[in-house]
Structure formats: structure tokens, C-alpha cells
XYZ file of C-alpha atoms in Angstrom:
601
model
C -18.094 33.835 21.972
C -18.316 30.314 20.566
C -19.789 27.247 22.263
C -18.508 23.690 21.704
C -20.982 20.877 22.310
C -19.310 18.210 20.181
C -16.947 17.131 22.928
C -16.599 18.418 26.495
C -18.799 21.519 26.822
C -16.548 24.549 26.473
C -16.592 28.258 25.661
C -14.102 29.940 23.365
C -13.514 33.652 23.676
C -10.996 34.819 21.099
C -8.003 32.522 21.455
C -8.910 31.331 24.960
C -10.970 28.192 25.504
C -12.490 27.279 28.855
C -13.776 23.764 29.519
C -16.603 24.221 32.006
C -16.509 22.419 35.335
C -19.318 19.938 36.082
C -22.116 21.941 37.726
C -25.823 22.697 37.487
C -25.198 25.823 35.317
C -23.144 23.619 32.950
C -26.083 21.222 32.603
C -28.400 24.210 32.008
C -26.171 25.595 29.256
C -25.900 22.194 27.536
C -29.688 21.749 27.641
C -30.265 25.157 26.046
C -27.578 24.712 23.386
C -28.907 21.304 22.348
C -32.164 23.104 21.447
C -30.650 26.422 20.349
C -33.050 28.980 18.837
C -36.026 27.114 20.350
C -37.938 27.640 23.580
C -36.910 25.085 26.195
C -39.494 24.583 28.922
C -38.599 25.159 32.551
C -39.899 21.685 33.410
C -37.498 20.073 30.925
C -34.554 22.128 32.211
C -35.332 21.149 35.799
C -35.543 17.495 34.796
C -32.137 17.564 33.042
C -30.534 19.113 36.151
C -32.220 17.142 38.938
C -33.675 14.102 37.255
C -37.191 12.776 37.556
C -37.360 13.373 41.340
C -36.985 17.168 41.635
C -36.643 19.074 44.909
C -39.366 21.557 45.855
C -36.918 24.445 45.327
C -35.987 23.398 41.778
C -37.768 26.311 40.027
C -36.047 28.924 42.207
C -32.743 27.087 41.815
C -33.218 27.147 38.021
C -33.508 30.950 38.097
C -30.337 31.123 40.214
C -28.498 28.957 37.648
C -29.604 31.306 34.841
C -28.140 34.255 36.766
C -24.873 32.418 37.351
C -24.685 31.551 33.658
C -25.253 35.175 32.628
C -22.451 36.287 34.975
C -20.158 33.736 33.302
C -20.954 35.251 29.893
C -20.288 38.765 31.204
C -16.949 37.571 32.547
C -16.046 36.563 29.006
C -17.030 39.939 27.559
C -20.517 39.143 26.310
C -22.522 42.282 27.108
C -25.750 41.197 25.434
C -26.712 37.899 26.982
C -27.724 35.202 24.465
C -30.113 33.705 27.060
C -33.589 35.192 27.140
C -36.531 34.408 29.380
C -39.724 33.687 27.484
C -43.157 32.506 28.591
C -42.827 28.948 29.837
C -39.039 28.715 29.771
C -35.805 30.012 28.246
C -34.163 30.293 24.844
C -30.573 30.733 23.710
C -29.803 32.230 20.305
C -26.859 30.941 18.272
C -25.772 30.505 14.672
C -23.156 28.330 12.919
C -20.367 30.742 13.894
C -21.321 30.548 17.577
C -22.263 26.855 18.053
C -20.339 23.916 16.606
C -23.442 21.683 16.471
C -25.223 24.097 14.118
C -22.040 24.480 12.077
C -21.724 20.688 11.805
C -25.299 20.260 10.604
C -24.962 23.033 8.025
C -21.776 21.462 6.639
C -23.488 18.074 6.375
C -26.410 19.696 4.587
C -24.004 21.450 2.219
C -22.233 18.158 1.515
C -25.538 16.500 0.576
C -26.086 19.191 -2.048
C -22.629 18.643 -3.578
C -22.597 16.582 -6.768
C -18.830 15.967 -6.938
C -17.691 13.099 -4.631
C -14.276 14.682 -4.032
C -15.842 17.976 -2.971
C -18.455 16.218 -0.853
C -15.754 14.290 0.980
C -13.805 17.495 1.594
C -16.876 19.146 3.163
C -17.638 16.098 5.307
C -14.064 16.016 6.587
C -14.492 19.618 7.702
C -17.731 18.742 9.471
C -16.205 15.765 11.269
C -13.218 17.840 12.386
C -15.594 19.790 14.662
C -15.906 16.749 16.944
C -13.335 16.873 19.722
C -13.828 13.927 22.054
C -16.602 12.381 24.128
C -19.814 14.393 23.830
C -20.692 16.334 27.003
C -18.140 14.423 29.075
C -18.206 17.203 31.688
C -22.023 17.434 31.831
C -23.373 15.221 34.615
C -26.959 14.744 33.559
C -28.444 11.269 33.263
C -31.344 12.666 31.234
C -29.099 14.304 28.615
C -26.834 11.265 28.312
C -29.852 9.002 27.957
C -31.985 11.102 25.593
C -29.723 13.551 23.740
C -26.152 12.222 23.510
C -27.073 9.019 21.594
C -28.843 11.148 18.978
C -25.744 13.309 18.522
C -23.466 10.294 18.305
C -25.724 8.777 15.661
C -25.439 11.969 13.583
C -21.673 11.684 13.699
C -21.690 7.971 12.842
C -23.933 8.538 9.826
C -21.588 11.266 8.610
C -18.482 9.148 9.184
C -20.161 6.245 7.399
C -20.868 8.471 4.406
C -17.293 9.783 4.365
C -15.932 6.222 4.360
C -18.323 5.299 1.535
C -16.870 8.157 -0.493
C -13.294 7.105 0.236
C -14.052 3.589 -0.954
C -15.745 4.992 -4.057
C -12.729 7.200 -4.799
C -10.304 4.308 -4.330
C -8.808 5.619 -1.071
C -9.170 2.303 0.716
C -5.967 2.642 2.704
C -7.099 5.993 4.058
C -10.532 4.589 4.913
C -8.966 1.689 6.813
C -7.455 4.034 9.394
C -10.869 5.356 10.444
C -12.726 2.078 10.017
C -10.475 0.144 12.407
C -11.269 2.644 15.163
C -14.955 3.055 14.325
C -15.665 -0.675 14.093
C -13.998 -1.345 17.446
C -15.647 1.595 19.195
C -19.082 0.618 17.792
C -18.981 -3.177 17.315
C -22.738 -3.402 16.759
C -22.680 -0.906 13.878
C -22.687 -3.420 11.031
C -22.083 -0.908 8.270
C -18.649 -0.007 9.674
C -17.740 -3.690 9.830
C -18.964 -4.134 6.264
C -16.901 -1.166 5.066
C -13.830 -2.443 6.930
C -14.138 -5.878 5.329
C -14.561 -4.280 1.900
C -11.546 -1.982 2.407
C -9.370 -4.901 3.515
C -10.388 -6.925 0.455
C -9.857 -4.017 -1.923
C -6.331 -3.542 -0.530
C -5.472 -7.169 -1.221
C -5.857 -8.391 2.378
C -8.349 -11.167 1.663
C -7.405 -13.319 4.656
C -7.856 -10.417 7.072
C -11.169 -9.526 5.436
C -12.531 -13.033 5.994
C -11.185 -13.083 9.560
C -12.985 -9.790 10.225
C -16.221 -11.276 8.869
C -15.886 -14.186 11.286
C -15.370 -11.735 14.163
C -18.509 -9.746 13.405
C -20.501 -12.933 12.820
C -19.448 -14.281 16.234
C -20.182 -10.939 17.915
C -23.664 -10.667 16.445
C -24.482 -14.261 17.335
C -23.030 -14.249 20.867
C -24.048 -10.752 21.963
C -27.265 -10.121 20.048
C -28.442 -13.533 18.910
C -28.768 -12.475 15.257
C -27.091 -13.343 11.964
C -25.089 -10.900 9.792
C -27.130 -8.726 7.446
C -27.746 -9.867 3.855
C -25.259 -7.212 2.644
C -22.518 -8.654 4.865
C -23.279 -12.191 3.735
C -23.166 -11.141 0.074
C -19.833 -9.462 0.674
C -18.395 -12.596 2.294
C -19.504 -14.695 -0.666
C -17.951 -12.243 -3.131
C -14.632 -12.433 -1.276
C -14.674 -16.232 -1.148
C -15.285 -16.262 -4.892
C -12.536 -13.736 -5.549
C -14.939 -11.455 -7.394
C -14.067 -7.958 -8.493
C -16.343 -5.771 -6.368
C -16.429 -3.089 -9.033
C -16.699 0.596 -8.107
C -17.923 1.251 -4.578
C -21.505 2.511 -4.540
C -22.579 6.031 -3.654
C -24.847 5.014 -0.791
C -25.237 1.914 1.327
C -25.668 -0.618 -1.471
C -28.666 -2.888 -1.604
C -26.405 -5.397 -3.281
C -25.020 -4.197 -6.661
C -21.418 -3.965 -5.478
C -21.484 -7.467 -4.079
C -23.702 -9.526 -6.383
C -22.175 -12.474 -8.204
C -21.735 -12.587 -11.967
C -24.839 -14.715 -12.311
C -27.138 -12.344 -10.453
C -25.698 -9.438 -12.399
C -26.978 -10.978 -15.614
C -23.591 -12.261 -16.773
C -22.926 -15.943 -17.487
C -21.472 -17.736 -14.508
C -19.827 -21.111 -14.818
C -19.299 -23.240 -11.709
C -15.569 -23.354 -12.423
C -15.223 -19.590 -12.095
C -16.378 -19.730 -8.481
C -13.637 -21.099 -6.252
C -15.159 -23.021 -3.355
C -14.708 -21.596 0.122
C -11.347 -22.929 1.272
C -11.078 -25.162 4.290
C -9.245 -23.555 7.208
C -5.888 -25.070 6.171
C -6.392 -24.838 2.407
C -3.759 -22.929 0.498
C -5.603 -22.608 -2.825
C -8.061 -19.764 -3.276
C -9.139 -16.881 -5.499
C -6.684 -14.212 -6.595
C -7.379 -10.963 -4.747
C -7.037 -7.608 -6.500
C -4.228 -5.164 -5.673
C -5.027 -1.714 -4.319
C -3.247 1.264 -5.952
C -0.971 -0.868 -8.117
C 1.532 1.370 -9.890
C 4.617 0.990 -12.067
C 5.867 -2.057 -13.980
C 3.920 -0.947 -17.077
C 6.381 -2.350 -19.630
C 6.746 -5.605 -17.731
C 2.975 -6.054 -17.428
C 2.455 -5.354 -21.116
C 5.023 -7.982 -22.150
C 3.668 -10.604 -19.743
C 0.073 -9.867 -20.748
C 0.902 -10.402 -24.404
C 2.469 -13.783 -23.669
C -0.469 -14.947 -21.560
C -3.138 -13.971 -24.080
C -1.455 -14.842 -27.373
C -3.790 -17.219 -29.318
C -2.933 -20.784 -30.310
C 0.110 -21.244 -28.113
C 1.590 -24.048 -26.044
C 1.215 -24.030 -22.246
C 2.517 -20.758 -20.868
C 4.697 -20.491 -17.771
C 5.874 -17.103 -16.554
C 8.447 -16.838 -13.790
C 8.577 -13.625 -11.757
C 11.587 -13.618 -9.432
C 13.340 -11.086 -7.252
C 14.354 -9.997 -3.787
C 12.097 -10.154 -0.713
C 9.493 -7.363 -0.717
C 10.226 -6.334 -4.295
C 6.588 -6.741 -5.389
C 6.503 -10.121 -7.142
C 3.153 -11.245 -5.748
C 1.541 -7.855 -6.263
C 2.586 -7.804 -9.921
C 1.390 -11.380 -10.459
C -2.011 -10.687 -8.887
C -2.410 -7.463 -10.861
C -1.474 -9.235 -14.073
C -3.882 -12.106 -13.374
C -6.829 -9.722 -13.146
C -5.741 -7.938 -16.324
C -6.004 -11.187 -18.301
C -8.907 -12.862 -16.455
C -11.176 -12.706 -19.521
C -8.772 -15.064 -21.300
C -9.208 -17.650 -18.510
C -12.928 -18.450 -18.171
C -12.188 -21.415 -15.872
C -10.930 -18.959 -13.260
C -7.886 -17.546 -11.481
C -6.429 -19.621 -8.636
C -3.861 -18.509 -6.064
C -1.706 -21.400 -4.806
C 0.415 -20.490 -1.777
C 3.517 -22.660 -1.786
C 4.693 -21.719 1.718
C 2.628 -22.155 4.898
C 2.118 -19.176 7.250
C 4.943 -20.456 9.473
C 7.384 -20.379 6.529
C 7.371 -24.146 5.935
C 7.435 -25.118 2.228
C 4.432 -27.153 1.110
C 4.989 -30.606 -0.319
C 4.392 -30.988 -4.063
C 1.817 -33.732 -3.346
C -0.307 -31.567 -1.023
C -0.289 -28.648 -3.447
C -1.160 -30.897 -6.399
C -4.089 -32.449 -4.525
C -5.595 -29.053 -3.677
C -5.126 -27.714 -7.205
C -6.771 -30.828 -8.624
C -9.751 -30.356 -6.292
C -10.076 -26.683 -7.225
C -10.082 -27.494 -10.956
C -12.363 -30.515 -10.711
C -15.434 -28.712 -12.090
C -13.610 -27.085 -14.986
C -15.172 -27.598 -18.410
C -12.708 -29.299 -20.795
C -11.099 -26.749 -23.070
C -11.618 -23.800 -20.746
C -8.353 -22.214 -19.647
C -7.451 -21.671 -15.991
C -4.643 -19.519 -14.646
C -2.624 -20.713 -11.660
C -0.616 -18.251 -9.597
C 2.013 -20.383 -7.821
C 3.201 -17.968 -5.166
C 6.479 -17.971 -3.223
C 7.923 -21.132 -4.724
C 10.937 -22.466 -2.822
C 12.425 -24.791 -5.440
C 11.646 -26.197 -8.865
C 10.609 -29.621 -7.556
C 7.677 -28.028 -5.692
C 5.854 -26.995 -8.849
C 6.912 -29.249 -11.718
C 3.765 -31.369 -11.480
C 1.558 -28.271 -11.162
C 2.584 -26.644 -14.436
C 0.001 -26.862 -17.259
C 0.547 -29.731 -19.683
C -1.858 -28.655 -22.434
C -2.941 -25.496 -24.175
C -5.862 -25.059 -21.774
C -3.920 -23.429 -18.942
C -1.130 -21.126 -17.857
C 0.892 -20.505 -14.720
C 2.560 -17.503 -13.145
C 5.300 -18.582 -10.753
C 6.706 -16.161 -8.182
C 9.880 -16.957 -6.303
C 12.817 -15.272 -4.631
C 15.018 -17.721 -6.487
C 15.835 -17.762 -10.167
C 14.620 -21.378 -10.638
C 16.881 -21.829 -13.643
C 16.393 -25.606 -13.402
C 12.644 -25.229 -13.871
C 13.146 -23.030 -16.924
C 15.678 -25.479 -18.349
C 13.293 -28.464 -18.135
C 9.894 -26.807 -18.745
C 10.674 -23.621 -20.629
C 8.896 -20.372 -19.881
C 9.593 -16.689 -19.803
C 11.528 -15.074 -16.953
C 11.149 -11.625 -15.430
C 13.633 -10.606 -12.741
C 12.178 -7.684 -10.787
C 14.343 -4.897 -9.435
C 13.520 -1.809 -7.440
C 11.263 0.934 -8.800
C 12.538 3.708 -11.011
C 12.355 7.236 -9.616
C 9.178 7.915 -11.593
C 7.539 4.666 -10.493
C 8.281 5.505 -6.836
C 6.801 8.974 -7.275
C 3.734 7.487 -8.974
C 3.188 5.089 -6.056
C 3.280 7.965 -3.553
C 0.805 9.867 -5.724
C -1.544 6.877 -5.912
C -1.526 6.163 -2.184
C -1.181 9.615 -0.598
C -3.078 11.612 -3.213
C -1.920 14.264 -5.651
C -2.736 17.194 -3.363
C -0.353 16.097 -0.634
C 2.482 14.860 -2.840
C 2.443 17.736 -5.319
C 2.597 20.207 -2.445
C 6.089 18.817 -1.654
C 7.372 17.193 -4.869
C 11.054 17.364 -3.954
C 10.398 15.957 -0.496
C 8.413 13.121 -2.101
C 11.376 12.274 -4.328
C 13.731 12.439 -1.338
C 11.433 10.096 0.576
C 11.472 7.617 -2.311
C 15.268 7.821 -2.337
C 15.400 7.249 1.435
C 13.306 4.094 0.876
C 15.768 2.965 -1.761
C 12.883 2.861 -4.275
C 12.014 -0.444 -2.616
C 8.286 -1.221 -3.096
C 7.718 -2.680 0.389
C 9.497 0.234 2.075
C 7.467 2.730 0.047
C 4.205 0.975 0.932
C 5.052 1.004 4.637
C 5.999 4.694 4.657
C 2.864 5.562 2.671
C 0.717 3.750 5.232
C 2.454 5.596 8.071
C 1.864 8.938 6.353
C -1.802 8.146 5.754
C -2.274 7.817 9.492
C -0.500 11.155 10.055
C -2.201 13.546 7.624
C -0.603 16.641 9.174
C 2.964 15.327 8.897
C 5.043 17.039 6.214
C 6.803 14.749 3.770
C 10.047 16.662 4.322
C 9.909 15.921 8.059
C 9.278 12.237 7.405
C 12.473 11.986 5.316
C 14.775 13.037 8.151
C 12.762 10.975 10.640
C 13.150 7.864 8.472
C 16.870 8.427 7.956
C 17.513 8.297 11.710
C 16.599 4.586 11.943
C 15.187 3.146 8.707
C 14.899 -0.446 9.922
C 12.904 0.458 13.016
C 10.673 2.929 11.209
C 9.921 0.850 8.139
C 7.362 -1.128 10.111
C 3.707 -0.891 11.144
C 2.752 -1.233 14.801
C -0.590 -2.930 14.102
C 0.856 -5.303 11.462
C 4.258 -6.505 12.710
C 4.608 -8.873 9.771
C 4.709 -5.811 7.490
C 8.185 -4.627 8.345
C 11.367 -4.569 6.316
C 13.242 -6.091 9.257
C 10.762 -8.994 9.539
C 10.692 -9.695 5.787
C 14.482 -9.661 5.424
C 14.936 -11.763 8.558
C 12.434 -14.290 7.235
C 14.337 -14.481 3.955
C 17.581 -15.264 5.779
C 15.863 -17.861 7.972
C 14.878 -19.783 4.842
C 18.498 -20.029 3.703
C 21.092 -22.559 4.689
C 22.549 -20.975 7.883
C 26.026 -20.913 6.320
C 24.703 -18.990 3.333
C 22.928 -16.546 5.646
C 26.138 -15.961 7.592
C 28.034 -15.418 4.350
C 25.526 -12.838 3.204
C 25.713 -10.907 6.497
C 29.488 -10.831 6.310
C 29.595 -9.711 2.679
C 26.834 -7.108 2.979
C 28.203 -5.622 6.199
C 31.857 -5.333 5.123
C 32.000 -4.755 1.372
C 31.086 -1.487 -0.410
C 27.994 -1.166 -2.579
C 29.590 -2.610 -5.722
C 32.031 -5.486 -5.367
C 33.593 -8.258 -7.395
C 34.058 -11.963 -6.844
C 37.631 -11.191 -5.747
C 36.274 -8.999 -2.949
C 34.103 -11.928 -1.879
C 37.121 -14.215 -1.765
C 38.919 -11.755 0.513
C 36.027 -11.209 2.946
C 34.764 -14.783 3.105
C 38.187 -16.353 3.373
C 37.368 -18.976 0.738
C 38.906 -20.211 -2.436
C 37.761 -18.487 -5.641
C 35.627 -21.487 -6.618
C 33.966 -21.675 -3.213
C 33.329 -17.917 -3.059
C 31.913 -17.948 -6.597
C 29.440 -20.657 -5.580
C 28.340 -18.810 -2.435
C 27.873 -15.455 -4.187
C 25.998 -17.093 -7.065
C 23.603 -18.790 -4.643
C 23.021 -15.518 -2.761
C 22.263 -13.768 -6.046
C 19.870 -16.593 -6.975
C 18.103 -16.072 -3.616
C 17.554 -12.401 -4.441
C 19.895 -11.065 -1.757
C 22.563 -9.876 -4.195
C 21.924 -8.118 -7.473
C 23.624 -8.630 -10.824
C 26.815 -10.708 -10.641
C 29.339 -12.266 -13.019
C 30.627 -11.106 -15.344
C 29.698 -7.711 -13.882
C 29.977 -6.603 -10.243
C 27.625 -7.613 -7.463
C 25.493 -5.057 -5.637
C 23.662 -5.002 -2.300
C 20.550 -2.892 -1.814
C 21.063 -0.269 0.872
C 18.246 -1.600 3.076
C 19.843 -5.047 2.984
C 23.167 -3.466 3.831
C 21.701 -1.626 6.832
C 20.016 -4.834 7.972
C 23.279 -6.796 7.653
C 25.322 -4.247 9.600
C 22.813 -4.285 12.449
C 22.298 -8.044 12.483
C 25.765 -9.422 11.728
C 27.191 -9.001 15.270
C 24.390 -11.161 16.686
C 24.126 -13.875 14.044
C 27.417 -14.337 12.299
C 29.674 -17.355 12.888
C 32.898 -18.448 11.185
C 32.063 -19.176 7.562
C 32.280 -22.845 6.683
C 32.147 -24.395 3.266
C 28.565 -24.361 1.990
């Protein structure tokens, strides 16, 4: 027989589990199990069953409850009762195999003695798996829920907190996020969970969400408890505002090392390296790091060499490509690789507002000028001009001397900018098969991926080796640790557009990203793309475009060239055009609802 306390009180006999009905014997059993292997006084047992005001017959009723409990054990085949009467009260004998609470505590103790973080996390996961819902939900005792249940819950929270610390230390921030969202909402006053959640969001490149979460916890603590956030939380907020690299996550709850600024860590800190906290509408800020960045090794090496070469003219790098192809992620990753060459700091300049409206060149220039105001002459700064809509937006932002550089990301080719200002162009495509596999390894972990290597490759193929699609599917799989990769492939194939999305982050969906890209086009160009992508095979020529669009060769050439420049078509003259399969699926589903007769663009 095995007893489960870490959830509704239940008894397991072989393969059968019985959840006990609320009753006085159920309260008695819970009281004894909570103090297993110790003598529990009769007075305490009576108090847990009847409260502070006990009836005169409570002692006799206690003996009756013990008899009823022993009959229950006999019914389940226990011939030697584990309950024994001793002077002053009763005692129940149990070990880790017979009581989940003892098993949980032994696993936690074993984890504390484990030197390897990976092994410690594995043991803690096993311990936490013993919890199966609300503690003693079927035990109606005010005394136990007041005095005992909070202590048990605190044991679980400390263990979960430690497990999340280990995940952050091991770089599994995406996995930690799943648990931290739930834990921080279920226990809003537990500051350490909120701190871990903010850290995990920042480490996964979600700086805006991390700062929003800090504001939530700050408001909660002030409104509900009348206190300010802890020093650790305030240090973390400052590190995020400054765009600092948090370094490796600490083993235990850090007193500050993971979040201290460069100056307090004994390293020189110049005012220009600390970006001021942005105003609510500001679009210039620090460059956040990228969690689990994989692939693009050759591209990064070439770009890094150009950014760090000594004695050169102003450097402008243009990274272009289709929506969701990973332009911003590569640019942010590259910026942190070369940050030592830019002592005046790294600055992210968002060229499109959250509602998709392009920013005016004047507004962007004013904010960049304010951010660089404290820079020491001669010190180089790196600007990341993200999601540029056209060349005119950024011409006045590009560095004019040898003391700066810019990385420009855009869906468009921006050939006009390159023609007038020079620079080096990288057009990003989808991942290679090996890069896709490496991303799944980095996010899901080697143990899970290498258990189904062929399924992992099939999943990458089903995602079209598209970085955004792979990230979304990886996040889905992280929240479903028991789901086989092979099963996810067939599930995805049934409706890729609907399933390449995240319920709690609607903006992270292939459908939303592709729709947003079309909304930013001239409507006639968008209609032309839907018609071409929905009706023409994977590879097609300009002549095919003429036939489908019903235009003259010159007009069709112009339309197809502009769609290729926008990242919606790949390759092009003199070779054939291609449409990525996800774009094709999107076009076939959307065309009937959006398309109109194609007019001259």
C-alpha cells in the first residue's frame, strides 16, 4: 500500500488508486501521515478533526475513527496495520516507498548532495513529479490547512525555485519560462519566481516583456503589500535597461553577482555604455542577447570580420530577407559578438512602431542623437537599425566617420541605399538541414532530439527549415515534454498555418507575420503575390508570371522584381523564381478572401 499526501489524499493498492472521501477518518489519516514515524498526541488528532471546540465524546470518537481506518486498510489487503497505539496517542509507520512525502524529501536531499547541475535537475524533476494537485483538497480540517498545508507548499516552492535556477544556469530559459509563468501567477507575492521570470524573458531576447513584467510585480507589491521590489529585482531591472549581459546564472539565489553593472564588478564603465532608460514611446534602447542562437556560422564570421577590421571607413552591413527568416536575431547575436570593438555601446533602433507604422527619419535621428550624446569622441558605437522600410528612413542615421558602424535589417533589398552609401549585403535564406537540426538540439535538448533523430529531421522539413516556424514548434514541444517528435510531424502537417502559432503570444505566429508583411505592401502588390503564389508551381519564370497576372512582360517583370525585393519571392532573373512552401500555403488559404482583379502597380 502507498499513501499520497502531495495532492488529494489517496491510497494506492497495486494498480488501483482510491481518493478518499472527506470524513473524520480521512482527517485522522492525513494527520498521522504528516507526522509519519512519530507519535502524534490524541489531543492534536482531536483538534485536527473537530477544531478548537471539541465535543465531550471526541476521545471515544477518535478511537472509533482508528477502528474504521484499520478496516479500510484490511479492505485493501493490509494484514498488519501500520497504525499503532502508543502511550499518549498513535503512530503510523511509513518509508519512502509507502509515502510520497517521505519520498519527495529524500529526493530533495539526494539532489542537494549532487555536484553535477544536470544530474541535480534530473533528481529535482523526479521529486516535483510526485505532486499531483492541491494538497489535501479532500481533507476538511481547518487546523491542517492553516498549520500544515502552507509548510508543505513552501517545500514545493523552494524545490521548484531551485529547479528553475538550474534551468537558467544550464541555458534552458525557454523550458524554465513554461513553469515560471504558472508559478508567478499562482504565487504573485513570491518575488523570486517573478525575478526568475523576468530573467528568463530577458535571456530569451524578450526585453520589452521582461520590463513589463517588472512593472507588474512592482505595482502588485506596492498596491497589495505596500512595499518596494527587493534589491535583487531592482538590480535586475537596471541591468535590463542597460542591456547588460547577465553572464551565467548563479547556482543559488544571487546576492547580486549576476546582475551587477560593469562598474560594480570592477570593470571600467563609461557613461556612454549605459543606455538611459527609454521613455515609454522611445524606440532606441540596448541590444538584447539572443537565447539559443544557432546556425549562420559562416555569415557571422564574415560580418564579424568586416565590423572589427582596423583602420577602415564607416561600416554599414545590410541583412535582408523574408519575414521571420531571422534577420533581427542574427544582427543582435552579431552585435554582442563584436561589442568589445564598440566601447561607446550597442544601440537598437526600431524603425517601425508596434502598430506597423514606419518611423519618420527625423524622429529616429533625434532619438539616436540623444542616445549618443554622452559618447566620448573617438569611441565607436554600433547602431542596429531594425526593420527598415526604405532607404530614406536611415540615410541620415548611417555613420559618417570611422568612429561608428551600422547593421541594417530589412525585408527589402535596399539597393538604393547600397548604391549611394556603399556597404556589404547579406541576403538570408532558410536554414540548411544541419542548421535546423542544430536549432532543435539547442532548444529541446540532445536527449530528446537524439532519441528520435529522423523524426527531428522530418519536423525540420515540415517547417520548411524556416527559423520562425522552427522556433514556434520548439516552444510548443517544450510545453509538451511527453509528446513524441514523430507525432508532432503528422500533427503539424494537418494544418501548418494554424499550428505554427502560440496561444499565449498571438503575435508569434507564421500567419500573423506573413499577414503583417502583406499589409505593409501596396495592396496591388499583395494581391499579385497571392495570385502568383497560389496558382504557380514552386519554381516559375517571368513568362509564368505574365500568364497568371494577365500583364505585359514589362509590367509582370516589375511586379515580380518588387515582390522579390520585399522578400516574398526568392531568386529571380535570370534564374527562376521560387516561393517558400509556408508562403504558398498562406497564399492558397488567403487568396479567396483578399484577392481582387490585378491592376497596374
